Amino acid sequence: MPELFETTTIAGFSLGNRFVRSATWEGLATQTGECTPKLLEMMADLAEGRVGLIISGHAYVSREGQAGPWQLGVHSEDMLPGLKGMAEAVHKARGAIFLQLAHAGNQAATSSSGLPSIGPSPFAPPKSETCRETSPADIAAVVGAFAEAADRAKRAGFDGVQIHAAHGYLLSQFLSPYFNKRTDSYGGAIENRSRLLIEVYKAIRHAVGEAFPVTVKLNSEDFLEPGLTQDDMLQVCVNLEALGIDAIELSGGTGFSGKYHPIRRGTIEGPEAEGYYLEAARRFKARIETPLMLVGGIRSYETAEKLVQEGTADYISLCRPLIREPHLIERWMEGDRRPSTCLSENLCLRATRMGEGLHCVVERSLQEKEV
């Protein structure tokens, strides 16, 4: 029976346990995307807290793909020294880290990049200008940018990469008929809507070689009409598996999905209410052998253990619980199995938007009262 704290491998790379820090936006990079000492300190702290695999915050692969201010970049050689520092900081703390590669598409922060946004089709997010439809030249540039970013990550010393194809960012937008209204070979049936993701994966694999772990984050579904469905997701995963993807992380929703937003708000009351994407995960495991990382609404050791032991997931991905408690996994390893203290009130993200950097506002307030 699989155990949460056993050693496993992804593409031959050894991980100390089955817990994954799921990527987020830390808001701790410089205005031009370089790593800062605070960002390196955060990654090292997660490693010291015994997280089996850290996935970095989403790093933009090209300037027009920047999602917001103070976001980590991997778009140029200028980023390399800081990225090397991040990998070294995690390794010094005996941890493992993959770099997440991202392009925001029509959700890009044009005020940060100074460039117009692009998407599969014209689309106007609230309070933003309509994005420009990607041309064949744009698509080739995006594929090249992802491949160059992956090569940069490898040279910087990261242990692998994750392609961000979830949450309504560019690759997710191409997958979703909500955003993708194209009538060419990149639109219509899921085989066409997934073409860009497949091209990105193949280009990355060519750039980094067969031995370097390449993983992907996908929506289980978009919770939009029309949107990516579970059936669509399963077909994409079957195709990626055939091409040799090393692991898949399942999430769900977009910024336009209402209450099914990827970052849902509200306290999760007990183990029976945990897990946002369990049905999709079980359907995935019934068809696909590629290791599955499952994120979303998991708060207790009890649930994490059950999901792994019953075969619903191979790895448990956590995000907000590790913002509240970076050493949560260490606490569980040492026998204190109380659930995460995360309240899912999302004040952490509000603080990040205000330029304060990602942190648990509730925890910091408690610490200040104790002082």
Coordinates of C-alpha atoms in Angstrom, one line a residue:
M1 CA 0.0 0.0 0.0
P2 CA 1.5 3.4 -1.0
E3 CA 2.5 5.7 1.9
L4 CA 2.6 9.4 2.0
F5 CA 6.2 9.6 3.3
E6 CA 7.8 6.9 1.1
T7 CA 10.4 7.8 -1.5
T8 CA 9.2 7.8 -5.1
T9 CA 10.6 8.8 -8.5
I10 CA 9.3 10.9 -11.4
A11 CA 11.2 10.3 -14.6
G12 CA 14.0 8.7 -12.5
F13 CA 14.2 11.8 -10.2
S14 CA 13.8 10.9 -6.5
L15 CA 11.3 12.6 -4.2
G16 CA 11.4 12.2 -0.4
N17 CA 7.6 12.1 0.0
R18 CA 4.3 12.4 -1.9
F19 CA 3.6 16.1 -1.0
V20 CA 3.9 18.8 -3.6
R21 CA 3.8 22.5 -3.1
S22 CA 1.5 23.7 -5.9
A23 CA 2.5 26.8 -7.8
T24 CA 1.1 30.2 -7.0
W25 CA 2.0 33.9 -7.4
E26 CA 4.3 35.1 -4.6
G27 CA 4.6 38.7 -5.7
L28 CA 8.2 38.7 -4.4
A29 CA 10.2 39.1 -7.7
T30 CA 11.4 42.5 -8.9
Q31 CA 9.4 44.6 -11.2
T32 CA 11.4 43.1 -14.1
G33 CA 11.0 39.5 -12.9
E34 CA 14.3 38.7 -11.1
C35 CA 14.4 36.6 -8.0
T36 CA 14.8 38.5 -4.7
P37 CA 16.3 37.3 -1.4
K38 CA 12.8 37.1 0.1
L39 CA 11.6 34.8 -2.7
L40 CA 14.7 32.5 -2.3
E41 CA 14.0 32.5 1.5
M42 CA 10.4 31.4 0.9
M43 CA 11.5 28.5 -1.4
A44 CA 14.2 27.4 1.1
D45 CA 11.7 27.5 4.0
L46 CA 9.4 25.2 2.1
A47 CA 12.3 22.8 1.5
E48 CA 13.2 22.9 5.2
G49 CA 9.6 22.2 6.0
R50 CA 10.0 18.8 4.2
V51 CA 7.8 19.4 1.2
G52 CA 8.7 16.6 -1.2
L53 CA 8.5 18.7 -4.3
I54 CA 8.3 22.5 -4.7
I55 CA 6.8 23.9 -7.8
S56 CA 7.8 27.5 -8.2
G57 CA 5.4 30.4 -8.7
H58 CA 4.3 30.8 -12.3
A59 CA 7.2 32.2 -14.3
Y60 CA 6.4 34.1 -17.5
V61 CA 8.2 32.8 -20.6
S62 CA 7.8 36.0 -22.6
R63 CA 7.2 39.6 -21.8
E64 CA 3.7 39.8 -23.3
G65 CA 2.8 36.8 -21.2
Q66 CA 3.4 38.5 -17.8
A67 CA 0.3 38.0 -15.6
G68 CA 1.0 40.7 -13.0
P69 CA 3.6 42.8 -11.1
W70 CA 6.4 41.3 -9.1
Q71 CA 6.0 38.0 -11.0
L72 CA 8.9 35.7 -11.5
G73 CA 10.3 35.7 -15.0
V74 CA 12.2 33.1 -17.1
H75 CA 11.9 35.1 -20.3
S76 CA 15.6 36.1 -20.7
E77 CA 19.1 35.2 -19.9
D78 CA 19.1 38.1 -17.4
M79 CA 16.9 36.0 -15.1
L80 CA 19.5 33.2 -15.0
P81 CA 21.6 34.3 -12.0
G82 CA 18.5 34.7 -9.7
L83 CA 17.0 31.4 -10.9
K84 CA 20.3 29.6 -10.2
G85 CA 20.1 31.1 -6.7
M86 CA 16.6 29.7 -6.2
A87 CA 17.6 26.2 -7.2
E88 CA 20.7 26.4 -5.1
A89 CA 18.7 27.6 -2.0
V90 CA 16.3 24.7 -2.3
H91 CA 19.0 22.1 -2.8
K92 CA 21.0 23.5 0.1
A93 CA 17.9 22.8 2.2
R94 CA 17.8 19.2 0.7
G95 CA 14.7 19.9 -1.3
A96 CA 13.6 19.5 -4.9
I97 CA 12.1 22.1 -7.2
F98 CA 10.5 22.3 -10.6
L99 CA 10.0 25.7 -12.4
Q100 CA 6.5 26.4 -13.6
L101 CA 6.5 27.9 -17.1
A102 CA 3.5 30.1 -17.9
H103 CA 2.0 32.6 -20.4
A104 CA -1.0 34.6 -19.2
G105 CA -2.5 35.1 -22.7
N106 CA -5.6 37.3 -22.6
Q107 CA -5.1 37.7 -18.8
A108 CA -1.7 39.4 -19.2
A109 CA -1.1 42.6 -17.3
T110 CA -0.4 44.9 -20.2
S111 CA 0.3 47.7 -17.7
S112 CA 3.3 45.7 -16.4
S113 CA 4.6 44.5 -19.8
G114 CA 3.8 47.5 -21.9
L115 CA 2.7 45.1 -24.6
P116 CA -0.7 44.1 -26.0
S117 CA -2.1 40.8 -24.8
I118 CA -2.7 37.8 -27.1
G119 CA -5.1 34.9 -27.0
P120 CA -6.5 32.2 -29.2
S121 CA -9.4 34.6 -30.3
P122 CA -10.3 38.2 -29.5
F123 CA -11.5 38.4 -25.9
A124 CA -12.0 41.3 -23.6
P125 CA -11.5 40.5 -19.9
P126 CA -13.3 42.9 -17.5
K127 CA -11.6 46.3 -17.3
S128 CA -9.1 45.2 -19.9
E129 CA -8.6 45.8 -23.6
T130 CA -9.5 43.1 -26.2
C131 CA -6.6 40.8 -26.8
R132 CA -5.1 40.2 -30.2
E133 CA -5.8 36.9 -31.9
T134 CA -2.5 34.9 -32.2
S135 CA -1.2 34.7 -35.7
P136 CA 0.9 31.7 -37.0
A137 CA 4.0 33.8 -36.2
D138 CA 2.8 34.4 -32.7
I139 CA 2.2 30.7 -32.1
A140 CA 5.7 29.9 -33.3
A141 CA 7.1 32.5 -31.0
V142 CA 5.1 31.1 -28.0
V143 CA 6.3 27.6 -28.7
G144 CA 9.9 28.8 -28.9
A145 CA 9.6 30.9 -25.8
F146 CA 8.4 27.9 -23.7
A147 CA 11.3 25.8 -25.1
E148 CA 13.9 28.4 -24.3
A149 CA 12.5 28.9 -20.9
A150 CA 12.7 25.2 -20.1
D151 CA 16.3 25.1 -21.3
R152 CA 17.0 28.1 -19.0
A153 CA 15.4 26.3 -16.1
K154 CA 17.6 23.2 -16.7
R155 CA 20.7 25.3 -17.0
A156 CA 19.8 27.1 -13.8
G157 CA 19.8 23.8 -11.9
F158 CA 16.0 23.1 -11.5
D159 CA 15.1 19.5 -11.2
G160 CA 12.3 19.7 -13.7
V161 CA 9.7 21.9 -15.2
Q162 CA 5.9 22.2 -15.2
I163 CA 3.9 23.6 -18.1
H164 CA 1.1 25.7 -16.9
A165 CA -1.9 24.8 -19.0
A166 CA -4.7 25.5 -16.4
H167 CA -6.7 28.3 -14.9
G168 CA -7.5 30.2 -18.1
Y169 CA -4.0 31.2 -19.0
L170 CA -2.8 31.0 -22.6
L171 CA -2.5 27.2 -23.1
S172 CA -5.7 26.7 -21.1
Q173 CA -7.4 29.3 -23.3
F174 CA -6.5 27.4 -26.4
L175 CA -7.9 24.2 -24.8
S176 CA -11.2 25.9 -23.9
P177 CA -14.0 26.6 -26.4
Y178 CA -15.0 29.5 -24.0
F179 CA -12.0 31.4 -25.2
N180 CA -11.0 29.6 -28.4
K181 CA -13.4 30.4 -31.3
R182 CA -10.8 29.6 -34.0
T183 CA -11.8 27.8 -37.2
D184 CA -8.2 26.8 -38.2
S185 CA -6.2 23.8 -37.1
Y186 CA -6.0 25.2 -33.5
G187 CA -9.7 25.5 -33.0
G188 CA -12.8 23.3 -33.0
A189 CA -12.4 19.7 -31.8
I190 CA -10.2 19.0 -28.8
E191 CA -7.5 17.5 -31.0
N192 CA -7.1 20.9 -32.5
R193 CA -7.6 22.9 -29.3
S194 CA -4.8 20.9 -27.7
R195 CA -2.4 21.3 -30.7
L196 CA -0.6 24.3 -29.1
L197 CA 0.0 22.5 -25.8
I198 CA 1.3 19.4 -27.7
E199 CA 3.6 21.6 -29.8
V200 CA 4.9 23.3 -26.6
Y201 CA 5.5 19.9 -24.9
K202 CA 7.4 18.5 -27.9
A203 CA 9.5 21.6 -28.2
I204 CA 10.4 21.5 -24.5
R205 CA 11.2 17.8 -24.7
H206 CA 13.5 18.5 -27.6
A207 CA 15.2 21.3 -25.7
V208 CA 15.8 19.5 -22.4
G209 CA 16.1 15.8 -23.5
E210 CA 14.4 12.7 -22.4
A211 CA 15.9 12.4 -19.0
F212 CA 14.8 15.8 -17.6
P213 CA 11.3 15.7 -15.9
V214 CA 8.6 17.6 -17.9
T215 CA 5.2 17.8 -16.3
V216 CA 2.0 19.7 -16.9
K217 CA -0.8 21.4 -14.9
L218 CA -4.3 21.0 -16.5
N219 CA -7.8 21.9 -15.6
S220 CA -10.0 18.9 -14.8
E221 CA -12.7 21.1 -16.3
D222 CA -13.3 24.8 -16.7
F223 CA -16.7 25.1 -15.1
L224 CA -17.7 27.3 -18.0
E225 CA -20.2 27.0 -20.8
P226 CA -18.8 26.1 -23.2
G227 CA -15.6 25.1 -21.6
L228 CA -13.0 22.3 -21.3
T229 CA -14.9 19.2 -20.1
Q230 CA -13.6 16.2 -18.2
D231 CA -13.9 14.2 -21.4
D232 CA -11.7 16.7 -23.1
M233 CA -9.2 16.7 -20.3
L234 CA -9.0 12.9 -20.4
Q235 CA -8.3 12.9 -24.2
V236 CA -5.6 15.5 -23.7
C237 CA -4.0 13.4 -21.0
V238 CA -4.1 10.2 -23.0
N239 CA -2.3 12.0 -25.8
L240 CA 0.3 13.5 -23.5
E241 CA 0.9 10.1 -21.9
A242 CA 1.6 8.6 -25.3
L243 CA 4.2 11.4 -25.9
G244 CA 5.9 10.7 -22.6
I245 CA 4.8 13.4 -20.2
D246 CA 6.3 12.6 -16.8
A247 CA 3.4 13.7 -14.4
I248 CA 0.2 15.6 -14.6
E249 CA -1.3 17.9 -11.9
L250 CA -5.1 18.3 -12.0
S251 CA -6.7 21.5 -10.9
G252 CA -9.8 23.3 -12.3
G253 CA -11.6 26.5 -13.1
T254 CA -10.6 29.9 -14.4
G255 CA -10.9 33.5 -13.2
F256 CA -14.3 33.6 -15.0
S257 CA -15.7 30.5 -13.4
G258 CA -17.6 32.1 -10.5
K259 CA -17.7 30.0 -7.3
Y260 CA -15.6 27.4 -9.1
H261 CA -12.7 29.7 -9.3
P262 CA -9.3 27.9 -8.8
I263 CA -8.9 29.7 -5.5
R264 CA -12.2 29.0 -3.8
R265 CA -13.1 31.0 -0.7
G266 CA -14.6 29.5 2.5
T267 CA -13.6 27.3 5.3
I268 CA -13.7 23.6 4.4
E269 CA -15.7 21.9 7.2
G270 CA -14.2 18.4 7.8
P271 CA -12.7 15.6 5.7
E272 CA -16.0 14.8 3.9
A273 CA -15.9 18.3 2.3
E274 CA -12.3 18.1 1.1
G275 CA -11.2 17.7 -2.5
Y276 CA -12.5 19.8 -5.4
Y277 CA -11.7 17.5 -8.3
L278 CA -12.1 13.9 -7.0
E279 CA -14.5 12.7 -9.7
A280 CA -12.1 13.8 -12.4
A281 CA -9.1 12.3 -10.6
R282 CA -10.8 8.9 -10.3
R283 CA -11.7 9.0 -14.0
F284 CA -8.1 9.9 -14.8
K285 CA -6.7 7.0 -12.8
A286 CA -9.1 4.6 -14.5
R287 CA -7.5 5.3 -17.9
I288 CA -4.1 6.8 -17.4
E289 CA -0.9 5.5 -15.8
T290 CA 1.0 8.7 -15.7
P291 CA 1.6 9.9 -12.1
L292 CA -1.2 12.2 -10.9
M293 CA -0.7 15.2 -8.6
L294 CA -4.0 16.4 -7.2
V295 CA -4.6 19.9 -5.9
G296 CA -7.7 21.7 -4.5
G297 CA -9.4 21.7 -1.2
I298 CA -7.2 19.1 0.6
R299 CA -6.6 20.2 4.2
S300 CA -6.1 17.1 6.4
Y301 CA -3.6 14.3 6.7
E302 CA -6.5 11.9 6.9
T303 CA -7.8 12.9 3.4
A304 CA -4.3 13.0 1.9
E305 CA -3.6 9.5 3.1
K306 CA -6.9 8.1 1.9
L307 CA -6.5 9.6 -1.6
V308 CA -3.1 8.0 -2.0
Q309 CA -3.9 4.7 -0.4
E310 CA -7.1 4.2 -2.5
G311 CA -5.3 5.2 -5.7
T312 CA -7.2 8.4 -6.4
A313 CA -3.9 10.3 -6.6
D314 CA -0.2 9.6 -6.6
Y315 CA 0.9 12.9 -5.1
I316 CA -1.0 15.5 -2.9
S317 CA -0.5 19.1 -4.0
L318 CA -1.1 21.9 -1.5
C319 CA -0.9 25.6 -1.9
R320 CA -2.8 27.8 0.6
P321 CA -2.1 25.4 3.5
L322 CA 1.6 25.9 2.9
I323 CA 1.2 29.6 2.9
R324 CA -0.3 29.4 6.4
E325 CA 2.2 26.7 7.5
P326 CA 5.3 26.3 5.4
H327 CA 6.4 23.5 7.8
L328 CA 3.0 21.6 7.7
I329 CA 4.5 18.5 6.2
E330 CA 7.3 18.4 8.8
R331 CA 4.6 18.7 11.5
W332 CA 2.7 15.8 10.0
M333 CA 5.9 13.7 9.7
E334 CA 6.6 14.3 13.4
G335 CA 3.2 12.9 14.4
D336 CA 1.1 16.0 14.8
R337 CA -1.6 15.1 12.4
R338 CA -4.1 18.0 13.1
P339 CA -5.5 19.4 9.8
S340 CA -4.0 22.5 8.2
T341 CA -5.0 25.7 10.0
C342 CA -5.7 27.5 6.6
L343 CA -9.1 29.2 6.6
S344 CA -9.3 29.7 2.8
E345 CA -10.3 33.3 3.4
N346 CA -7.9 34.4 0.6
L347 CA -6.5 37.4 2.5
C348 CA -3.0 36.1 1.5
L349 CA -3.8 37.0 -2.2
R350 CA -5.2 40.4 -1.3
A351 CA -1.9 41.1 0.5
T352 CA 0.0 40.0 -2.6
R353 CA -2.0 42.3 -4.9
M354 CA -1.2 45.2 -2.5
G355 CA 2.5 44.6 -3.0
E356 CA 3.2 43.1 0.4
G357 CA 4.3 39.7 -0.9
L358 CA 2.6 36.4 -0.4
H359 CA 2.0 35.6 3.3
C360 CA -0.8 34.5 5.6
V361 CA -2.4 37.6 7.0
V362 CA -4.2 35.7 9.8
E363 CA -1.0 33.9 10.9
R364 CA 1.1 37.1 10.9
S365 CA -1.6 38.9 12.9
L366 CA -1.6 36.1 15.5
Q367 CA 2.2 36.3 15.7
E368 CA 2.1 40.0 16.2
K369 CA -0.4 39.7 19.0
E370 CA 1.9 37.2 20.8
V371 CA 4.7 39.7 20.6

